[in-house]
PDB file of C-alpha atoms in Angstrom:
ATOM      1  CA  LEU Z   1     -20.317 -31.836   8.769  1.00 86.00           C
ATOM      2  CA  VAL Z   2     -19.849 -29.983   5.485  1.00 85.00           C
ATOM      3  CA  ARG Z   3     -20.686 -33.118   3.542  1.00 87.00           C
ATOM      4  CA  GLU Z   4     -23.656 -33.927   5.797  1.00 90.00           C
ATOM      5  CA  ALA Z   5     -24.999 -30.399   5.236  1.00 92.00           C
ATOM      6  CA  GLY Z   6     -25.020 -31.090   1.499  1.00 91.00           C
ATOM      7  CA  PHE Z   7     -22.269 -28.735   0.372  1.00 88.00           C
ATOM      8  CA  PRO Z   8     -20.707 -30.117  -2.828  1.00 86.00           C
ATOM      9  CA  TYR Z   9     -17.201 -28.734  -2.224  1.00 87.00           C
ATOM     10  CA  ALA Z  10     -15.006 -28.320   0.809  1.00 90.00           C
ATOM     11  CA  ASN Z  11     -11.961 -26.070   1.103  1.00 90.00           C
ATOM     12  CA  MET Z  12      -9.374 -26.191   3.860  1.00 93.00           C
ATOM     13  CA  ASP Z  13      -6.525 -23.772   4.488  1.00 93.00           C
ATOM     14  CA  LEU Z  14      -3.244 -24.314   6.294  1.00 96.00           C
ATOM     15  CA  ILE Z  15      -0.564 -21.783   7.211  1.00 95.00           C
ATOM     16  CA  ALA Z  16       3.092 -22.796   7.108  1.00 95.00           C
ATOM     17  CA  GLY Z  17       5.381 -20.847   9.411  1.00 92.00           C
ATOM     18  CA  LEU Z  18       3.067 -20.077  12.324  1.00 91.00           C
ATOM     19  CA  PRO Z  19       4.808 -19.167  15.595  1.00 90.00           C
ATOM     20  CA  LEU Z  20       5.989 -22.199  17.545  1.00 91.00           C
ATOM     21  CA  ASP Z  21       4.942 -24.600  14.783  1.00 93.00           C
ATOM     22  CA  THR Z  22       7.350 -27.276  13.641  1.00 95.00           C
ATOM     23  CA  ALA Z  23       7.711 -29.227  10.432  1.00 96.00           C
ATOM     24  CA  GLU Z  24       6.339 -32.261  12.288  1.00 97.00           C
ATOM     25  CA  GLY Z  25       3.326 -30.328  13.594  1.00 97.00           C
ATOM     26  CA  PHE Z  26       2.577 -29.044  10.095  1.00 97.00           C
ATOM     27  CA  ARG Z  27       2.889 -32.588   8.705  1.00 98.00           C
ATOM     28  CA  ARG Z  28       0.340 -33.895  11.221  1.00 98.00           C
ATOM     29  CA  SER Z  29      -2.090 -31.088  10.318  1.00 98.00           C
ATOM     30  CA  LEU Z  30      -1.718 -31.653   6.579  1.00 98.00           C
ATOM     31  CA  ASP Z  31      -2.113 -35.410   6.957  1.00 98.00           C
ATOM     32  CA  GLN Z  32      -5.398 -34.836   8.835  1.00 97.00           C
ATOM     33  CA  VAL Z  33      -6.600 -32.460   6.114  1.00 97.00           C
ATOM     34  CA  VAL Z  34      -5.778 -34.933   3.341  1.00 97.00           C
ATOM     35  CA  ALA Z  35      -7.592 -37.686   5.267  1.00 97.00           C
ATOM     36  CA  MET Z  36     -10.781 -35.556   5.137  1.00 94.00           C
ATOM     37  CA  ALA Z  37     -10.406 -35.322   1.320  1.00 93.00           C
ATOM     38  CA  PRO Z  38     -11.555 -31.742   0.645  1.00 94.00           C
ATOM     39  CA  GLU Z  39     -11.789 -30.699  -3.003  1.00 93.00           C
ATOM     40  CA  ASN Z  40      -9.542 -27.676  -2.337  1.00 93.00           C
ATOM     41  CA  VAL Z  41      -6.576 -27.142  -0.044  1.00 96.00           C
ATOM     42  CA  THR Z  42      -4.792 -23.808   0.170  1.00 94.00           C
ATOM     43  CA  VAL Z  43      -1.332 -23.808   1.717  1.00 96.00           C
ATOM     44  CA  HIS Z  44      -0.488 -20.295   2.853  1.00 92.00           C
ATOM     45  CA  THR Z  45       2.890 -19.126   4.044  1.00 92.00           C
ATOM     46  CA  LEU Z  46       2.726 -16.851   7.085  1.00 90.00           C
ATOM     47  CA  ALA Z  47       2.736 -13.201   5.991  1.00 85.00           C
ATOM     48  CA  LEU Z  48       3.571 -10.778   8.763  1.00 82.00           C
ATOM     49  CA  LYS Z  49       1.418  -7.662   8.770  1.00 79.00           C
ATOM     50  CA  LYS Z  50       3.071  -4.276   9.167  1.00 75.00           C
ATOM     51  CA  GLY Z  51       2.339  -2.884  12.589  1.00 75.00           C
ATOM     52  CA  SER Z  52       1.376  -6.262  14.045  1.00 76.00           C
ATOM     53  CA  ARG Z  53       2.753  -7.289  17.404  1.00 78.00           C
ATOM     54  CA  LEU Z  54       4.352 -10.338  15.813  1.00 78.00           C
ATOM     55  CA  MET Z  55       6.137  -8.143  13.247  1.00 73.00           C
ATOM     56  CA  ALA Z  56       7.402  -5.812  15.976  1.00 76.00           C
ATOM     57  CA  GLU Z  57       8.357  -8.368  18.598  1.00 77.00           C
ATOM     58  CA  GLY Z  58       8.948 -11.551  16.638  1.00 73.00           C
ATOM     59  CA  GLY Z  59       8.637 -14.628  18.735  1.00 75.00           C
ATOM     60  CA  GLY Z  60       8.956 -18.280  17.941  1.00 81.00           C
ATOM     61  CA  LEU Z  61       8.799 -18.090  14.156  1.00 86.00           C
ATOM     62  CA  PRO Z  62      10.128 -21.169  12.375  1.00 89.00           C
ATOM     63  CA  SER Z  63      13.274 -20.609  10.325  1.00 89.00           C
ATOM     64  CA  PRO Z  64      13.056 -20.285   6.534  1.00 89.00           C
ATOM     65  CA  GLY Z  65      14.506 -23.810   6.356  1.00 93.00           C
ATOM     66  CA  GLU Z  66      11.702 -25.179   8.525  1.00 94.00           C
ATOM     67  CA  VAL Z  67       9.085 -23.350   6.456  1.00 94.00           C
ATOM     68  CA  SER Z  68      10.673 -24.768   3.318  1.00 94.00           C
ATOM     69  CA  ALA Z  69      10.417 -28.280   4.793  1.00 96.00           C
ATOM     70  CA  MET Z  70       6.711 -27.671   5.518  1.00 96.00           C
ATOM     71  CA  LEU Z  71       6.050 -26.511   1.968  1.00 96.00           C
ATOM     72  CA  ASP Z  72       8.078 -29.358   0.451  1.00 97.00           C
ATOM     73  CA  TYR Z  73       6.033 -31.837   2.452  1.00 98.00           C
ATOM     74  CA  ALA Z  74       2.809 -30.160   1.297  1.00 98.00           C
ATOM     75  CA  TRP Z  75       3.934 -30.382  -2.338  1.00 97.00           C
ATOM     76  CA  GLU Z  76       4.813 -34.075  -2.103  1.00 98.00           C
ATOM     77  CA  THR Z  77       1.788 -35.062  -0.029  1.00 98.00           C
ATOM     78  CA  LEU Z  78      -0.839 -33.158  -2.008  1.00 98.00           C
ATOM     79  CA  ARG Z  79       0.576 -34.339  -5.354  1.00 97.00           C
ATOM     80  CA  GLY Z  80       0.589 -37.896  -4.033  1.00 98.00           C
ATOM     81  CA  ALA Z  81      -3.057 -37.551  -2.956  1.00 98.00           C
ATOM     82  CA  GLY Z  82      -4.162 -36.471  -6.440  1.00 97.00           C
ATOM     83  CA  TYR Z  83      -4.208 -32.686  -5.985  1.00 97.00           C
ATOM     84  CA  THR Z  84      -2.734 -30.249  -8.502  1.00 96.00           C
ATOM     85  CA  PRO Z  85      -1.815 -26.594  -7.982  1.00 95.00           C
ATOM     86  CA  TYR Z  86      -4.185 -24.194  -9.760  1.00 91.00           C
ATOM     87  CA  TYR Z  87      -3.297 -20.772  -8.378  1.00 87.00           C
ATOM     88  CA  LEU Z  88      -0.357 -19.120  -6.695  1.00 86.00           C
ATOM     89  CA  TYR Z  89       0.072 -15.706  -5.142  1.00 82.00           C
ATOM     90  CA  ARG Z  90       2.562 -13.808  -3.043  1.00 79.00           C
ATOM     91  CA  GLN Z  91       2.174 -11.267  -0.291  1.00 77.00           C
ATOM     92  CA  LYS Z  92       4.575  -8.852   1.344  1.00 74.00           C
ATOM     93  CA  TYR Z  93       6.601 -10.012   4.327  1.00 71.00           C
ATOM     94  CA  MET Z  94       6.079 -13.729   3.778  1.00 73.00           C
ATOM     95  CA  SER Z  95       8.181 -16.153   5.781  1.00 74.00           C
ATOM     96  CA  GLY Z  96      11.197 -17.152   3.721  1.00 74.00           C
ATOM     97  CA  GLY Z  97       9.911 -15.277   0.638  1.00 77.00           C
ATOM     98  CA  PHE Z  98       7.676 -18.215  -0.274  1.00 85.00           C
ATOM     99  CA  GLU Z  99       4.126 -18.113  -1.678  1.00 87.00           C
ATOM    100  CA  ASN Z 100       0.570 -19.319  -1.165  1.00 88.00           C
ATOM    101  CA  VAL Z 101      -0.641 -22.159  -3.378  1.00 92.00           C
ATOM    102  CA  GLY Z 102      -4.171 -23.363  -4.006  1.00 92.00           C
ATOM    103  CA  TRP Z 103      -4.484 -27.086  -4.688  1.00 95.00           C
ATOM    104  CA  CYS Z 104      -7.494 -29.014  -5.965  1.00 95.00           C
ATOM    105  CA  ARG Z 105      -8.660 -32.402  -7.056  1.00 93.00           C
ATOM    106  CA  PRO Z 106      -9.488 -32.670 -10.784  1.00 91.00           C
ATOM    107  CA  GLY Z 107     -12.504 -30.497 -11.560  1.00 88.00           C
ATOM    108  CA  GLY Z 108     -12.475 -28.947  -8.098  1.00 87.00           C
ATOM    109  CA  GLU Z 109     -11.011 -25.560  -8.934  1.00 87.00           C
ATOM    110  CA  SER Z 110     -12.550 -22.840  -6.793  1.00 83.00           C
ATOM    111  CA  LEU Z 111     -13.700 -19.848  -8.810  1.00 80.00           C
ATOM    112  CA  TYR Z 112     -14.174 -18.014  -5.509  1.00 78.00           C
ATOM    113  CA  ASN Z 113     -10.495 -18.466  -4.596  1.00 77.00           C
ATOM    114  CA  ILE Z 114      -9.347 -17.264  -8.008  1.00 79.00           C
ATOM    115  CA  CYS Z 115     -11.653 -14.228  -7.939  1.00 76.00           C
ATOM    116  CA  MET Z 116     -10.489 -13.302  -4.431  1.00 75.00           C
ATOM    117  CA  MET Z 117      -6.827 -13.434  -5.387  1.00 73.00           C
ATOM    118  CA  GLU Z 118      -7.403 -11.434  -8.552  1.00 76.00           C
ATOM    119  CA  GLU Z 119      -9.727  -8.969  -6.775  1.00 78.00           C
ATOM    120  CA  LEU Z 120     -12.395  -9.360  -9.455  1.00 80.00           C
ATOM    121  CA  HIS Z 121     -15.568  -9.430  -7.347  1.00 83.00           C
ATOM    122  CA  THR Z 122     -17.201  -7.644  -4.459  1.00 86.00           C
ATOM    123  CA  VAL Z 123     -17.304  -9.559  -1.181  1.00 84.00           C
ATOM    124  CA  LEU Z 124     -19.760  -8.608   1.544  1.00 84.00           C
ATOM    125  CA  SER Z 125     -18.445  -9.416   4.987  1.00 84.00           C
ATOM    126  CA  LEU Z 126     -20.723  -9.825   7.972  1.00 86.00           C
ATOM    127  CA  GLY Z 127     -19.599 -10.111  11.564  1.00 90.00           C
ATOM    128  CA  ALA Z 128     -16.955  -8.676  13.833  1.00 91.00           C
ATOM    129  CA  GLY Z 129     -13.539  -8.272  12.247  1.00 88.00           C
ATOM    130  CA  GLY Z 130     -14.740  -8.983   8.710  1.00 86.00           C
ATOM    131  CA  VAL Z 131     -13.610  -6.854   5.770  1.00 86.00           C
ATOM    132  CA  THR Z 132     -16.005  -6.033   2.950  1.00 88.00           C
ATOM    133  CA  LYS Z 133     -14.348  -5.501  -0.410  1.00 88.00           C
ATOM    134  CA  PHE Z 134     -16.152  -3.493  -3.105  1.00 89.00           C
ATOM    135  CA  VAL Z 135     -14.789  -3.912  -6.621  1.00 89.00           C
ATOM    136  CA  GLU Z 136     -16.044  -1.589  -9.344  1.00 87.00           C
ATOM    137  CA  ASN Z 137     -14.361  -0.715 -12.653  1.00 86.00           C
ATOM    138  CA  GLY Z 138     -11.026  -2.020 -11.399  1.00 82.00           C
ATOM    139  CA  VAL Z 139     -11.143   0.079  -8.212  1.00 88.00           C
ATOM    140  CA  VAL Z 140     -11.069  -1.787  -4.894  1.00 88.00           C
ATOM    141  CA  ARG Z 141     -12.409  -0.230  -1.696  1.00 90.00           C
ATOM    142  CA  ARG Z 142     -12.311  -1.980   1.664  1.00 89.00           C
ATOM    143  CA  MET Z 143     -14.447  -1.440   4.740  1.00 91.00           C
ATOM    144  CA  ALA Z 144     -13.463  -3.190   7.967  1.00 91.00           C
ATOM    145  CA  ASN Z 145     -16.049  -4.108  10.562  1.00 93.00           C
ATOM    146  CA  PRO Z 146     -15.181  -3.394  14.192  1.00 93.00           C
ATOM    147  CA  LYS Z 147     -13.019  -6.136  15.660  1.00 90.00           C
ATOM    148  CA  TYR Z 148     -14.939  -6.749  18.870  1.00 92.00           C
ATOM    149  CA  PRO Z 149     -18.455  -8.279  18.782  1.00 93.00           C
ATOM    150  CA  GLN Z 150     -19.923  -5.805  21.273  1.00 94.00           C
ATOM    151  CA  GLU Z 151     -18.731  -2.827  19.216  1.00 95.00           C
ATOM    152  CA  TYR Z 152     -19.933  -4.476  15.991  1.00 94.00           C
ATOM    153  CA  LEU Z 153     -23.403  -5.045  17.428  1.00 95.00           C
ATOM    154  CA  ARG Z 154     -23.573  -1.557  18.943  1.00 96.00           C
ATOM    155  CA  THR Z 155     -22.766   0.070  15.581  1.00 95.00           C
ATOM    156  CA  ILE Z 156     -24.543  -2.351  13.220  1.00 94.00           C
ATOM    157  CA  ASP Z 157     -26.989   0.288  11.944  1.00 95.00           C
ATOM    158  CA  THR Z 158     -24.126   2.638  10.998  1.00 94.00           C
ATOM    159  CA  ILE Z 159     -22.192  -0.208   9.377  1.00 92.00           C
ATOM    160  CA  ARG Z 160     -25.256  -1.265   7.371  1.00 90.00           C
ATOM    161  CA  ALA Z 161     -25.862   2.320   6.186  1.00 93.00           C
ATOM    162  CA  GLU Z 162     -22.214   2.806   5.148  1.00 90.00           C
ATOM    163  CA  LYS Z 163     -22.205  -0.405   3.136  1.00 87.00           C
ATOM    164  CA  ALA Z 164     -25.532   0.439   1.507  1.00 88.00           C
ATOM    165  CA  ALA Z 165     -24.145   3.831   0.467  1.00 88.00           C
ATOM    166  CA  TRP Z 166     -21.277   2.099  -1.380  1.00 82.00           C
ATOM    167  CA  VAL Z 167     -23.552  -0.056  -3.515  1.00 73.00           C
TER     168      VAL Z 167
END
């Protein structure tokens, strides 16, 4: 659909280490992604968020060894399909202490992905649960939209005014 809509580049993201996932399940997902031939593929490693239910309760997380097998498969498969890594970043509380890696086909580097990781540009987020990021003179400010659509729609005028005041 992305190609039919005329977009010149496609990006797909996968997360290694999701609850109840297996190395085999991750392999199937990655194989399907590679078959669609996007210009960019980002392989994230699950990063648990402080205060999240998953962080507090755990539950079905693959072992570091299983996550390592997922990432090893991604490395081999993406390299074999002509992708090269072009950015890497780490987050706190990542499964197994691994990292996130952006892969691309030659000439398909995503400036957007690089700018997002380096926090170089403002990003306006629309919709429930989105987070707008204002970047100015090296200072980053974030504004989260309400999580639930009804609350977002009910407060849209306030949200719009707050964002306009930051510009």
